[in-house]
Amino acid sequence: MASSVGFAHPTSSLIINKKDKCLSVVPSTSQLSIYKCKKPISNNISMAMATRQSERKPATTGSMKSPMTMTEKLLAKGAEKAEVKAGDNVWVNVDVFMTNDISGPGSIGIFQKEFGENAKANPDYKGVCHIALAQEGHCRPGEILLGTDSHTCTAGAFGQFATGIGNTEAGFVLGTGALLLKVPQTLRFVMDGEMPDYLLAKDLILQIIGEISVAGATYKSMEFVGTTIESLNMEERMTLCNMVIEAGGKNGVVAADSITFKYLEDKTSLPYEPVYSDALASFHSEFRFDISKLEPLVAKPHSPDNRALARECKDIKIDRVYIGSCTGGKTQDFLAAAKLFLASGKKVKVPTFLVPATQKVWVDIYTLIVPGSGGKTCSQIFEEAGCDTPASPSCAACMGGPKDTYARMNEAQVCVSTTNRNFPGRMGHKEGQIYLASPYTATASALTGYITDPREFLH
């Protein structure tokens, strides 16, 4: 795979710089229109750093000589060039850089267009950085976001170039605000059709990885388009982009649209300029899927591309279920789990661990009312179903960790998990077996003690 090694623990709190702006740029059919964001400027979170680069100039798309993909346009904009093509090596100015440190919670810095000495990290713990980045308004269309964890690619859901880098590159970005990047070729995934109510974005990305393998997108961009993609909410798009690294991808992108802009309204006051692939852009390969015919999937041990239909695994007995991580620990993931628990009216038959990605998700679990529940929250439904009490926000067992890590597999057990990797030892014990699945499939499996197609409860 193309992921860098030695990435730090991606749990985090955030630090931002104050900007005296409250405008965002939104494309219309004929021109760019500007609208005001609702979020007020924060006065109590700041950063101390010296500016070392001039203000970024807008991309000069008018002088473009040949059509470009979205990723090519993003890197051209970052490099202040009219045009780049796959294979070019370009110095790219970084808009947002995320760094984290395994030495302790809250040891993260978020640096926006200002780099240099005396950077300071805010100890205000947020949770898993990839989700906190979006919730705090650091993910914006048209920008370059780099971070010291392989799942930084999650932010591509916002129509920006986002990828993970190593610590050496991180030091260079902190010192200069720029990095030399090779422009990747782009794979295009066209997903059309009405998405069945028993599927989630996790099923879509497992289908793709099963199709192209864990090496199928090595150092390539994965662009997701189609009517199915357009129907997804932002958290589902984040799930899709989150796992491009499991296919070896350099980055994943979804074009920004009204759903993106609506999500950002109360989260950022900074202006942004979306870019889109040209109609005649050249793609390395194109893959088409009719999602209306797709069934719930799992990835069997020990690889994310070991795809199988959930119903084909109905005889596999499991020992536990884990719902969490930057892939499957978002608010919408827990709402999906609560929906299925509610529809079943049953209790779990195996230990079921719930780990919200961030503090905001934890609060949502205890406060948001689940539709059709008669006023119940996710936490109430989980308690009635016999799940473990939702844990404090963290990566927890997704990355294995020490033996006292919450929900770690310390025995050779079988786990259905909403996480992103199922390599030997990933969640602890090297002989443990991990089946990757959507929150729907994980929840259905918790209710039966076997890998279960969620349609048994949703229909």
GROMACS .gro file of C-alpha atoms in nm:
model
  459
    1MET     CA    1   0.000   0.000   0.000
    2ALA     CA    2   0.099   0.360  -0.045
    3SER     CA    3   0.052   0.473   0.310
    4SER     CA    4   0.346   0.619   0.495
    5VAL     CA    5   0.479   0.443   0.802
    6GLY     CA    6   0.526   0.581   1.148
    7PHE     CA    7   0.213   0.794   1.164
    8ALA     CA    8   0.123   0.913   1.511
    9HIS     CA    9  -0.190   0.839   1.709
   10PRO     CA   10  -0.468   1.036   1.538
   11THR     CA   11  -0.650   1.162   1.848
   12SER     CA   12  -0.649   1.530   1.892
   13SER     CA   13  -0.760   1.872   2.001
   14LEU     CA   14  -0.748   2.177   1.783
   15ILE     CA   15  -0.580   2.517   1.758
   16ILE     CA   16  -0.678   2.776   1.501
   17ASN     CA   17  -0.571   3.122   1.396
   18LYS     CA   18  -0.807   3.415   1.402
   19LYS     CA   19  -0.911   3.556   1.066
   20ASP     CA   20  -1.109   3.874   1.037
   21LYS     CA   21  -1.322   3.743   0.752
   22CYS     CA   22  -1.671   3.595   0.718
   23LEU     CA   23  -1.718   3.522   0.349
   24SER     CA   24  -1.741   3.201   0.148
   25VAL     CA   25  -1.732   3.161  -0.228
   26VAL     CA   26  -1.991   2.938  -0.392
   27PRO     CA   27  -2.001   2.857  -0.764
   28SER     CA   28  -2.319   2.919  -0.961
   29THR     CA   29  -2.381   2.807  -1.317
   30SER     CA   30  -2.236   3.125  -1.462
   31GLN     CA   31  -2.010   3.282  -1.203
   32LEU     CA   32  -1.884   3.268  -0.847
   33SER     CA   33  -2.120   3.418  -0.593
   34ILE     CA   34  -2.028   3.516  -0.239
   35TYR     CA   35  -2.234   3.450   0.071
   36LYS     CA   36  -2.178   3.515   0.439
   37CYS     CA   37  -2.111   3.237   0.688
   38LYS     CA   38  -2.305   3.221   1.013
   39LYS     CA   39  -2.020   3.128   1.244
   40PRO     CA   40  -1.884   3.421   1.448
   41ILE     CA   41  -1.511   3.474   1.481
   42SER     CA   42  -1.369   3.298   1.787
   43ASN     CA   43  -1.187   3.517   2.034
   44ASN     CA   44  -1.064   3.252   2.275
   45ILE     CA   45  -0.866   3.018   2.051
   46SER     CA   46  -0.553   3.147   1.888
   47MET     CA   47  -0.207   3.051   1.776
   48ALA     CA   48   0.133   3.214   1.795
   49MET     CA   49   0.343   3.178   1.480
   50ALA     CA   50   0.542   3.392   1.241
   51THR     CA   51   0.412   3.432   0.887
   52ARG     CA   52   0.661   3.309   0.627
   53GLN     CA   53   0.464   3.310   0.305
   54SER     CA   54   0.265   3.560   0.107
   55GLU     CA   55  -0.111   3.541   0.070
   56ARG     CA   56  -0.220   3.272  -0.179
   57LYS     CA   57  -0.332   3.408  -0.516
   58PRO     CA   58  -0.640   3.254  -0.681
   59ALA     CA   59  -0.576   2.995  -0.951
   60THR     CA   60  -0.565   3.141  -1.301
   61THR     CA   61  -0.798   2.892  -1.465
   62GLY     CA   62  -0.858   3.123  -1.759
   63SER     CA   63  -0.514   3.047  -1.901
   64MET     CA   64  -0.558   2.670  -1.877
   65LYS     CA   65  -0.421   2.496  -2.186
   66SER     CA   66  -0.572   2.150  -2.139
   67PRO     CA   67  -0.854   1.995  -1.934
   68MET     CA   68  -0.770   1.885  -1.580
   69THR     CA   69  -0.914   1.654  -1.319
   70MET     CA   70  -1.019   1.793  -0.982
   71THR     CA   71  -0.699   1.674  -0.814
   72GLU     CA   72  -0.486   1.827  -1.089
   73LYS     CA   73  -0.672   2.157  -1.047
   74LEU     CA   74  -0.629   2.150  -0.669
   75LEU     CA   75  -0.253   2.097  -0.700
   76ALA     CA   76  -0.225   2.356  -0.977
   77LYS     CA   77  -0.399   2.606  -0.753
   78GLY     CA   78  -0.170   2.516  -0.462
   79ALA     CA   79   0.135   2.551  -0.684
   80GLU     CA   80   0.008   2.881  -0.831
   81LYS     CA   81   0.028   2.734  -1.178
   82ALA     CA   82  -0.221   2.758  -1.461
   83GLU     CA   83  -0.182   2.391  -1.538
   84VAL     CA   84  -0.027   2.068  -1.409
   85LYS     CA   85  -0.052   1.713  -1.536
   86ALA     CA   86  -0.015   1.367  -1.383
   87GLY     CA   87   0.349   1.286  -1.316
   88ASP     CA   88   0.457   1.648  -1.261
   89ASN     CA   89   0.652   1.728  -0.945
   90VAL     CA   90   0.531   2.060  -0.803
   91TRP     CA   91   0.593   2.270  -0.493
   92VAL     CA   92   0.253   2.310  -0.332
   93ASN     CA   93   0.156   2.572  -0.074
   94VAL     CA   94  -0.027   2.411   0.218
   95ASP     CA   95  -0.350   2.572   0.343
   96VAL     CA   96  -0.404   2.352   0.650
   97PHE     CA   97  -0.155   2.128   0.821
   98MET     CA   98  -0.242   1.888   1.100
   99THR     CA   99   0.021   1.737   1.325
  100ASN     CA  100  -0.035   1.505   1.618
  101ASP     CA  101   0.183   1.339   1.880
  102ILE     CA  102   0.139   1.002   2.047
  103SER     CA  103   0.301   1.138   2.363
  104GLY     CA  104  -0.026   1.257   2.509
  105PRO     CA  105  -0.387   1.358   2.442
  106GLY     CA  106  -0.455   1.696   2.295
  107SER     CA  107  -0.106   1.732   2.151
  108ILE     CA  108  -0.206   1.858   1.808
  109GLY     CA  109  -0.159   2.175   1.610
  110ILE     CA  110  -0.372   2.297   1.323
  111PHE     CA  111  -0.185   2.554   1.117
  112GLN     CA  112  -0.366   2.758   0.855
  113LYS     CA  113  -0.152   2.940   0.597
  114GLU     CA  114   0.084   3.056   0.871
  115PHE     CA  115   0.394   2.852   0.945
  116GLY     CA  116   0.717   2.904   1.133
  117GLU     CA  117   0.868   2.901   1.481
  118ASN     CA  118   0.699   2.896   1.820
  119ALA     CA  119   0.394   2.696   1.711
  120LYS     CA  120   0.179   2.601   2.009
  121ALA     CA  121  -0.073   2.321   2.057
  122ASN     CA  122  -0.399   2.369   2.243
  123PRO     CA  123  -0.462   2.099   2.508
  124ASP     CA  124  -0.838   2.121   2.456
  125TYR     CA  125  -0.900   1.755   2.367
  126LYS     CA  126  -1.142   1.695   2.080
  127GLY     CA  127  -1.107   1.327   1.987
  128VAL     CA  128  -1.011   1.161   1.658
  129CYS     CA  129  -0.850   1.432   1.447
  130HIS     CA  130  -1.001   1.342   1.108
  131ILE     CA  131  -1.355   1.396   1.235
  132ALA     CA  132  -1.268   1.691   1.459
  133LEU     CA  133  -1.106   1.867   1.162
  134ALA     CA  134  -1.440   1.870   0.980
  135GLN     CA  135  -1.647   1.957   1.286
  136GLU     CA  136  -1.420   2.253   1.366
  137GLY     CA  137  -1.437   2.394   1.011
  138HIS     CA  138  -1.084   2.312   0.897
  139CYS     CA  139  -1.199   2.119   0.587
  140ARG     CA  140  -1.282   2.354   0.301
  141PRO     CA  141  -1.329   2.307  -0.077
  142GLY     CA  142  -1.041   2.401  -0.304
  143GLU     CA  143  -0.769   2.382  -0.039
  144ILE     CA  144  -0.462   2.170   0.037
  145LEU     CA  145  -0.470   1.981   0.369
  146LEU     CA  146  -0.182   1.763   0.486
  147GLY     CA  147  -0.156   1.566   0.809
  148THR     CA  148   0.065   1.316   0.989
  149ASP     CA  149  -0.177   1.026   0.967
  150SER     CA  150  -0.272   0.809   0.671
  151HIS     CA  151  -0.646   0.871   0.710
  152THR     CA  152  -0.603   1.244   0.652
  153CYS     CA  153  -0.754   1.158   0.311
  154THR     CA  154  -1.095   1.169   0.486
  155ALA     CA  155  -1.109   1.544   0.421
  156GLY     CA  156  -1.124   1.488   0.046
  157ALA     CA  157  -1.499   1.458   0.099
  158PHE     CA  158  -1.505   1.838   0.105
  159GLY     CA  159  -1.356   1.876  -0.243
  160GLN     CA  160  -1.001   1.945  -0.126
  161PHE     CA  161  -0.668   1.770  -0.172
  162ALA     CA  162  -0.597   1.587   0.155
  163THR     CA  163  -0.334   1.323   0.219
  164GLY     CA  164  -0.112   1.184   0.492
  165ILE     CA  165   0.261   1.254   0.515
  166GLY     CA  166   0.551   1.140   0.734
  167ASN     CA  167   0.729   1.328   1.010
  168THR     CA  168   1.019   1.441   0.792
  169GLU     CA  169   0.779   1.601   0.545
  170ALA     CA  170   0.586   1.743   0.839
  171GLY     CA  171   0.895   1.926   0.963
  172PHE     CA  172   0.946   2.072   0.617
  173VAL     CA  173   0.585   2.192   0.600
  174LEU     CA  174   0.611   2.352   0.944
  175GLY     CA  175   0.924   2.535   0.841
  176THR     CA  176   0.827   2.646   0.491
  177GLY     CA  177   0.452   2.608   0.448
  178ALA     CA  178   0.503   2.407   0.130
  179LEU     CA  179   0.587   2.055   0.011
  180LEU     CA  180   0.704   1.892  -0.311
  181LEU     CA  181   0.431   1.659  -0.438
  182LYS     CA  182   0.397   1.441  -0.744
  183VAL     CA  183   0.068   1.493  -0.925
  184PRO     CA  184  -0.118   1.158  -0.920
  185GLN     CA  185  -0.320   1.004  -1.198
  186THR     CA  186  -0.693   0.989  -1.125
  187LEU     CA  187  -0.925   0.689  -1.111
  188ARG     CA  188  -1.289   0.782  -1.158
  189PHE     CA  189  -1.565   0.589  -0.981
  190VAL     CA  190  -1.913   0.654  -1.115
  191MET     CA  191  -2.180   0.534  -0.872
  192ASP     CA  192  -2.537   0.574  -0.994
  193GLY     CA  193  -2.875   0.447  -0.885
  194GLU     CA  194  -3.095   0.497  -0.581
  195MET     CA  195  -2.913   0.373  -0.273
  196PRO     CA  196  -3.116   0.102  -0.090
  197ASP     CA  197  -3.207   0.187   0.269
  198TYR     CA  198  -3.005  -0.110   0.398
  199LEU     CA  199  -2.675   0.018   0.255
  200LEU     CA  200  -2.430   0.274   0.390
  201ALA     CA  201  -2.117   0.434   0.241
  202LYS     CA  202  -1.905   0.163   0.405
  203ASP     CA  203  -2.065  -0.088   0.168
  204LEU     CA  204  -1.974   0.132  -0.129
  205ILE     CA  205  -1.606   0.160  -0.042
  206LEU     CA  206  -1.579  -0.209   0.043
  207GLN     CA  207  -1.725  -0.283  -0.300
  208ILE     CA  208  -1.467  -0.058  -0.467
  209ILE     CA  209  -1.169  -0.197  -0.274
  210GLY     CA  210  -1.290  -0.550  -0.340
  211GLU     CA  211  -1.302  -0.464  -0.708
  212ILE     CA  212  -0.959  -0.302  -0.749
  213SER     CA  213  -0.766  -0.457  -0.451
  214VAL     CA  214  -0.562  -0.293  -0.175
  215ALA     CA  215  -0.299  -0.199  -0.434
  216GLY     CA  216  -0.536  -0.095  -0.711
  217ALA     CA  217  -0.507   0.279  -0.652
  218THR     CA  218  -0.141   0.298  -0.547
  219TYR     CA  219  -0.036   0.665  -0.562
  220LYS     CA  220  -0.349   0.759  -0.752
  221SER     CA  221  -0.635   0.993  -0.681
  222MET     CA  222  -0.981   0.837  -0.643
  223GLU     CA  223  -1.261   1.066  -0.759
  224PHE     CA  224  -1.619   0.970  -0.667
  225VAL     CA  225  -1.907   1.092  -0.882
  226GLY     CA  226  -2.260   0.993  -0.976
  227THR     CA  227  -2.616   1.031  -0.852
  228THR     CA  228  -2.554   0.801  -0.555
  229ILE     CA  229  -2.260   1.012  -0.436
  230GLU     CA  230  -2.465   1.330  -0.475
  231SER     CA  231  -2.729   1.187  -0.241
  232LEU     CA  232  -2.484   1.115   0.044
  233ASN     CA  233  -2.456   1.342   0.347
  234MET     CA  234  -2.115   1.479   0.443
  235GLU     CA  235  -2.034   1.211   0.701
  236GLU     CA  236  -2.108   0.936   0.452
  237ARG     CA  237  -1.884   1.105   0.196
  238MET     CA  238  -1.615   1.116   0.465
  239THR     CA  239  -1.649   0.738   0.512
  240LEU     CA  240  -1.596   0.693   0.139
  241CYS     CA  241  -1.283   0.909   0.122
  242ASN     CA  242  -1.150   0.777   0.454
  243MET     CA  243  -1.072   0.435   0.310
  244VAL     CA  244  -0.903   0.531  -0.017
  245ILE     CA  245  -0.576   0.468   0.164
  246GLU     CA  246  -0.684   0.107   0.207
  247ALA     CA  247  -0.680   0.086  -0.173
  248GLY     CA  248  -0.334   0.242  -0.182
  249GLY     CA  249  -0.471   0.578  -0.293
  250LYS     CA  250  -0.290   0.909  -0.257
  251ASN     CA  251  -0.614   1.097  -0.201
  252GLY     CA  252  -0.987   1.078  -0.257
  253VAL     CA  253  -1.218   1.359  -0.368
  254VAL     CA  254  -1.589   1.433  -0.391
  255ALA     CA  255  -1.699   1.751  -0.568
  256ALA     CA  256  -1.831   2.022  -0.337
  257ASP     CA  257  -2.202   2.098  -0.378
  258SER     CA  258  -2.498   2.243  -0.187
  259ILE     CA  259  -2.469   1.966   0.076
  260THR     CA  260  -2.106   2.065   0.135
  261PHE     CA  261  -2.184   2.436   0.157
  262LYS     CA  262  -2.474   2.377   0.396
  263TYR     CA  263  -2.252   2.170   0.627
  264LEU     CA  264  -1.989   2.447   0.635
  265GLU     CA  265  -2.230   2.734   0.700
  266ASP     CA  266  -2.189   2.738   1.078
  267LYS     CA  267  -1.839   2.589   1.090
  268THR     CA  268  -1.607   2.831   0.912
  269SER     CA  269  -1.585   3.202   0.845
  270LEU     CA  270  -1.299   3.167   0.596
  271PRO     CA  271  -1.353   3.209   0.221
  272TYR     CA  272  -1.305   2.910  -0.006
  273GLU     CA  273  -1.307   2.849  -0.380
  274PRO     CA  274  -1.423   2.507  -0.504
  275VAL     CA  275  -1.278   2.349  -0.816
  276TYR     CA  276  -1.425   2.079  -1.037
  277SER     CA  277  -1.301   1.834  -1.296
  278ASP     CA  278  -1.331   1.953  -1.654
  279ALA     CA  279  -1.574   1.767  -1.877
  280LEU     CA  280  -1.291   1.660  -2.108
  281ALA     CA  281  -1.043   1.574  -1.833
  282SER     CA  282  -0.838   1.258  -1.887
  283PHE     CA  283  -0.872   0.980  -1.628
  284HIS     CA  284  -0.642   0.680  -1.588
  285SER     CA  285  -0.943   0.446  -1.553
  286GLU     CA  286  -1.316   0.466  -1.497
  287PHE     CA  287  -1.529   0.222  -1.297
  288ARG     CA  288  -1.910   0.220  -1.302
  289PHE     CA  289  -2.147   0.073  -1.043
  290ASP     CA  290  -2.525   0.040  -1.024
  291ILE     CA  291  -2.569   0.086  -0.649
  292SER     CA  292  -2.938  -0.005  -0.660
  293LYS     CA  293  -2.828  -0.367  -0.707
  294LEU     CA  294  -2.558  -0.374  -0.439
  295GLU     CA  295  -2.602  -0.589  -0.128
  296PRO     CA  296  -2.454  -0.543   0.224
  297LEU     CA  297  -2.087  -0.643   0.230
  298VAL     CA  298  -1.809  -0.739   0.468
  299ALA     CA  299  -1.434  -0.759   0.426
  300LYS     CA  300  -1.316  -1.091   0.567
  301PRO     CA  301  -0.981  -1.140   0.744
  302HIS     CA  302  -0.715  -1.041   0.680
  303SER     CA  303  -0.745  -0.773   0.414
  304PRO     CA  304  -0.988  -0.488   0.329
  305ASP     CA  305  -1.019  -0.625  -0.024
  306ASN     CA  306  -1.133  -0.972   0.089
  307ARG     CA  307  -1.490  -0.884  -0.005
  308ALA     CA  308  -1.793  -1.103   0.057
  309LEU     CA  309  -2.169  -1.063   0.081
  310ALA     CA  310  -2.285  -1.044   0.442
  311ARG     CA  311  -2.550  -1.308   0.374
  312GLU     CA  312  -2.281  -1.549   0.253
  313CYS     CA  313  -2.115  -1.530   0.597
  314LYS     CA  314  -2.426  -1.607   0.803
  315ASP     CA  315  -2.271  -1.919   0.958
  316ILE     CA  316  -1.970  -1.736   1.100
  317LYS     CA  317  -2.007  -1.708   1.476
  318ILE     CA  318  -1.869  -1.391   1.631
  319ASP     CA  319  -1.748  -1.295   1.978
  320ARG     CA  320  -1.788  -0.919   1.976
  321VAL     CA  321  -1.890  -0.608   1.779
  322TYR     CA  322  -1.706  -0.276   1.766
  323ILE     CA  323  -1.866   0.048   1.641
  324GLY     CA  324  -1.623   0.339   1.626
  325SER     CA  325  -1.312   0.496   1.463
  326CYS     CA  326  -1.266   0.773   1.207
  327THR     CA  327  -1.443   0.544   0.960
  328GLY     CA  328  -1.743   0.428   1.162
  329GLY     CA  329  -1.762   0.638   1.479
  330LYS     CA  330  -1.941   0.949   1.350
  331THR     CA  331  -2.282   1.076   1.456
  332GLN     CA  332  -2.455   0.929   1.150
  333ASP     CA  333  -2.295   0.591   1.215
  334PHE     CA  334  -2.443   0.576   1.566
  335LEU     CA  335  -2.781   0.698   1.443
  336ALA     CA  336  -2.777   0.411   1.191
  337ALA     CA  337  -2.695   0.160   1.465
  338ALA     CA  338  -2.971   0.301   1.688
  339LYS     CA  339  -3.219   0.280   1.400
  340LEU     CA  340  -3.153  -0.090   1.353
  341PHE     CA  341  -3.161  -0.166   1.726
  342LEU     CA  342  -3.493   0.017   1.745
  343ALA     CA  343  -3.636  -0.177   1.450
  344SER     CA  344  -3.534  -0.510   1.605
  345GLY     CA  345  -3.657  -0.456   1.959
  346LYS     CA  346  -3.400  -0.714   2.070
  347LYS     CA  347  -3.091  -0.728   2.287
  348VAL     CA  348  -2.735  -0.797   2.174
  349LYS     CA  349  -2.598  -1.149   2.209
  350VAL     CA  350  -2.229  -1.051   2.216
  351PRO     CA  351  -2.038  -0.767   2.383
  352THR     CA  352  -2.094  -0.454   2.175
  353PHE     CA  353  -1.848  -0.168   2.217
  354LEU     CA  354  -1.935   0.188   2.120
  355VAL     CA  355  -1.655   0.443   2.075
  356PRO     CA  356  -1.754   0.789   1.947
  357ALA     CA  357  -1.489   0.959   1.737
  358THR     CA  358  -1.508   1.300   1.904
  359GLN     CA  359  -1.656   1.476   2.203
  360LYS     CA  360  -1.923   1.626   1.980
  361VAL     CA  361  -2.026   1.279   1.864
  362TRP     CA  362  -2.036   1.166   2.229
  363VAL     CA  363  -2.269   1.456   2.311
  364ASP     CA  364  -2.486   1.375   2.008
  365ILE     CA  365  -2.526   1.015   2.127
  366TYR     CA  366  -2.675   1.145   2.453
  367THR     CA  367  -2.882   1.432   2.314
  368LEU     CA  368  -3.004   1.369   1.958
  369ILE     CA  369  -3.346   1.212   1.928
  370VAL     CA  370  -3.359   0.910   1.697
  371PRO     CA  371  -3.636   0.953   1.436
  372GLY     CA  372  -3.933   0.728   1.502
  373SER     CA  373  -3.818   0.639   1.853
  374GLY     CA  374  -4.082   0.826   2.047
  375GLY     CA  375  -3.827   1.070   2.186
  376LYS     CA  376  -3.542   0.833   2.272
  377THR     CA  377  -3.175   0.919   2.225
  378CYS     CA  378  -2.911   0.686   2.086
  379SER     CA  379  -2.774   0.626   2.434
  380GLN     CA  380  -3.114   0.515   2.564
  381ILE     CA  381  -3.160   0.275   2.274
  382PHE     CA  382  -2.810   0.135   2.319
  383GLU     CA  383  -2.871   0.080   2.690
  384GLU     CA  384  -3.200  -0.101   2.622
  385ALA     CA  385  -3.021  -0.322   2.367
  386GLY     CA  386  -2.756  -0.421   2.622
  387CYS     CA  387  -2.456  -0.248   2.464
  388ASP     CA  388  -2.157  -0.128   2.663
  389THR     CA  389  -2.184   0.233   2.777
  390PRO     CA  390  -2.042   0.463   2.507
  391ALA     CA  391  -1.674   0.517   2.582
  392SER     CA  392  -1.475   0.840   2.587
  393PRO     CA  393  -1.381   0.963   2.236
  394SER     CA  394  -1.064   0.804   2.100
  395CYS     CA  395  -0.921   0.563   1.843
  396ALA     CA  396  -0.938   0.292   2.113
  397ALA     CA  397  -0.911  -0.062   1.976
  398CYS     CA  398  -0.900   0.040   1.611
  399MET     CA  399  -0.523   0.071   1.638
  400GLY     CA  400  -0.471  -0.210   1.888
  401GLY     CA  401  -0.252  -0.036   2.141
  402PRO     CA  402  -0.148  -0.151   2.491
  403LYS     CA  403  -0.336  -0.438   2.653
  404ASP     CA  404  -0.543  -0.204   2.868
  405THR     CA  405  -0.675  -0.015   2.563
  406TYR     CA  406  -1.055   0.000   2.571
  407ALA     CA  407  -1.217  -0.285   2.374
  408ARG     CA  408  -0.881  -0.422   2.257
  409MET     CA  409  -0.887  -0.785   2.142
  410ASN     CA  410  -0.665  -0.955   2.399
  411GLU     CA  411  -0.773  -1.302   2.291
  412ALA     CA  412  -0.805  -1.477   1.954
  413GLN     CA  413  -1.165  -1.371   1.899
  414VAL     CA  414  -1.388  -1.291   1.602
  415CYS     CA  415  -1.499  -0.929   1.575
  416VAL     CA  416  -1.731  -0.743   1.338
  417SER     CA  417  -1.604  -0.387   1.325
  418THR     CA  418  -1.688  -0.057   1.156
  419THR     CA  419  -1.317   0.031   1.143
  420ASN     CA  420  -1.093   0.043   0.836
  421ARG     CA  421  -0.825  -0.229   0.863
  422ASN     CA  422  -0.838  -0.598   0.945
  423PHE     CA  423  -0.473  -0.702   0.916
  424PRO     CA  424  -0.342  -0.958   1.171
  425GLY     CA  425  -0.300  -0.787   1.507
  426ARG     CA  426  -0.466  -0.463   1.399
  427MET     CA  427  -0.710  -0.461   1.692
  428GLY     CA  428  -0.481  -0.640   1.935
  429HIS     CA  429  -0.433  -1.016   1.931
  430LYS     CA  430  -0.240  -1.131   1.623
  431GLU     CA  431  -0.471  -1.431   1.581
  432GLY     CA  432  -0.789  -1.226   1.610
  433GLN     CA  433  -1.023  -1.221   1.311
  434ILE     CA  434  -1.174  -0.888   1.205
  435TYR     CA  435  -1.467  -0.856   0.965
  436LEU     CA  436  -1.506  -0.499   0.839
  437ALA     CA  437  -1.866  -0.392   0.793
  438SER     CA  438  -2.109  -0.101   0.795
  439PRO     CA  439  -2.280   0.011   1.118
  440TYR     CA  440  -2.599  -0.160   0.993
  441THR     CA  441  -2.426  -0.495   0.940
  442ALA     CA  442  -2.229  -0.465   1.264
  443THR     CA  443  -2.546  -0.394   1.461
  444ALA     CA  444  -2.741  -0.678   1.300
  445SER     CA  445  -2.454  -0.914   1.380
  446ALA     CA  446  -2.451  -0.802   1.744
  447LEU     CA  447  -2.817  -0.903   1.772
  448THR     CA  448  -2.765  -1.257   1.643
  449GLY     CA  449  -2.410  -1.348   1.741
  450TYR     CA  450  -2.338  -1.432   1.378
  451ILE     CA  451  -2.249  -1.219   1.076
  452THR     CA  452  -2.591  -1.101   0.966
  453ASP     CA  453  -2.736  -0.919   0.668
  454PRO     CA  454  -2.909  -0.607   0.811
  455ARG     CA  455  -3.211  -0.662   0.586
  456GLU     CA  456  -3.324  -0.924   0.837
  457PHE     CA  457  -3.411  -0.638   1.071
  458LEU     CA  458  -3.461  -0.336   0.848
  459HIS     CA  459  -3.723  -0.506   0.632
   0.00000   0.00000   0.00000
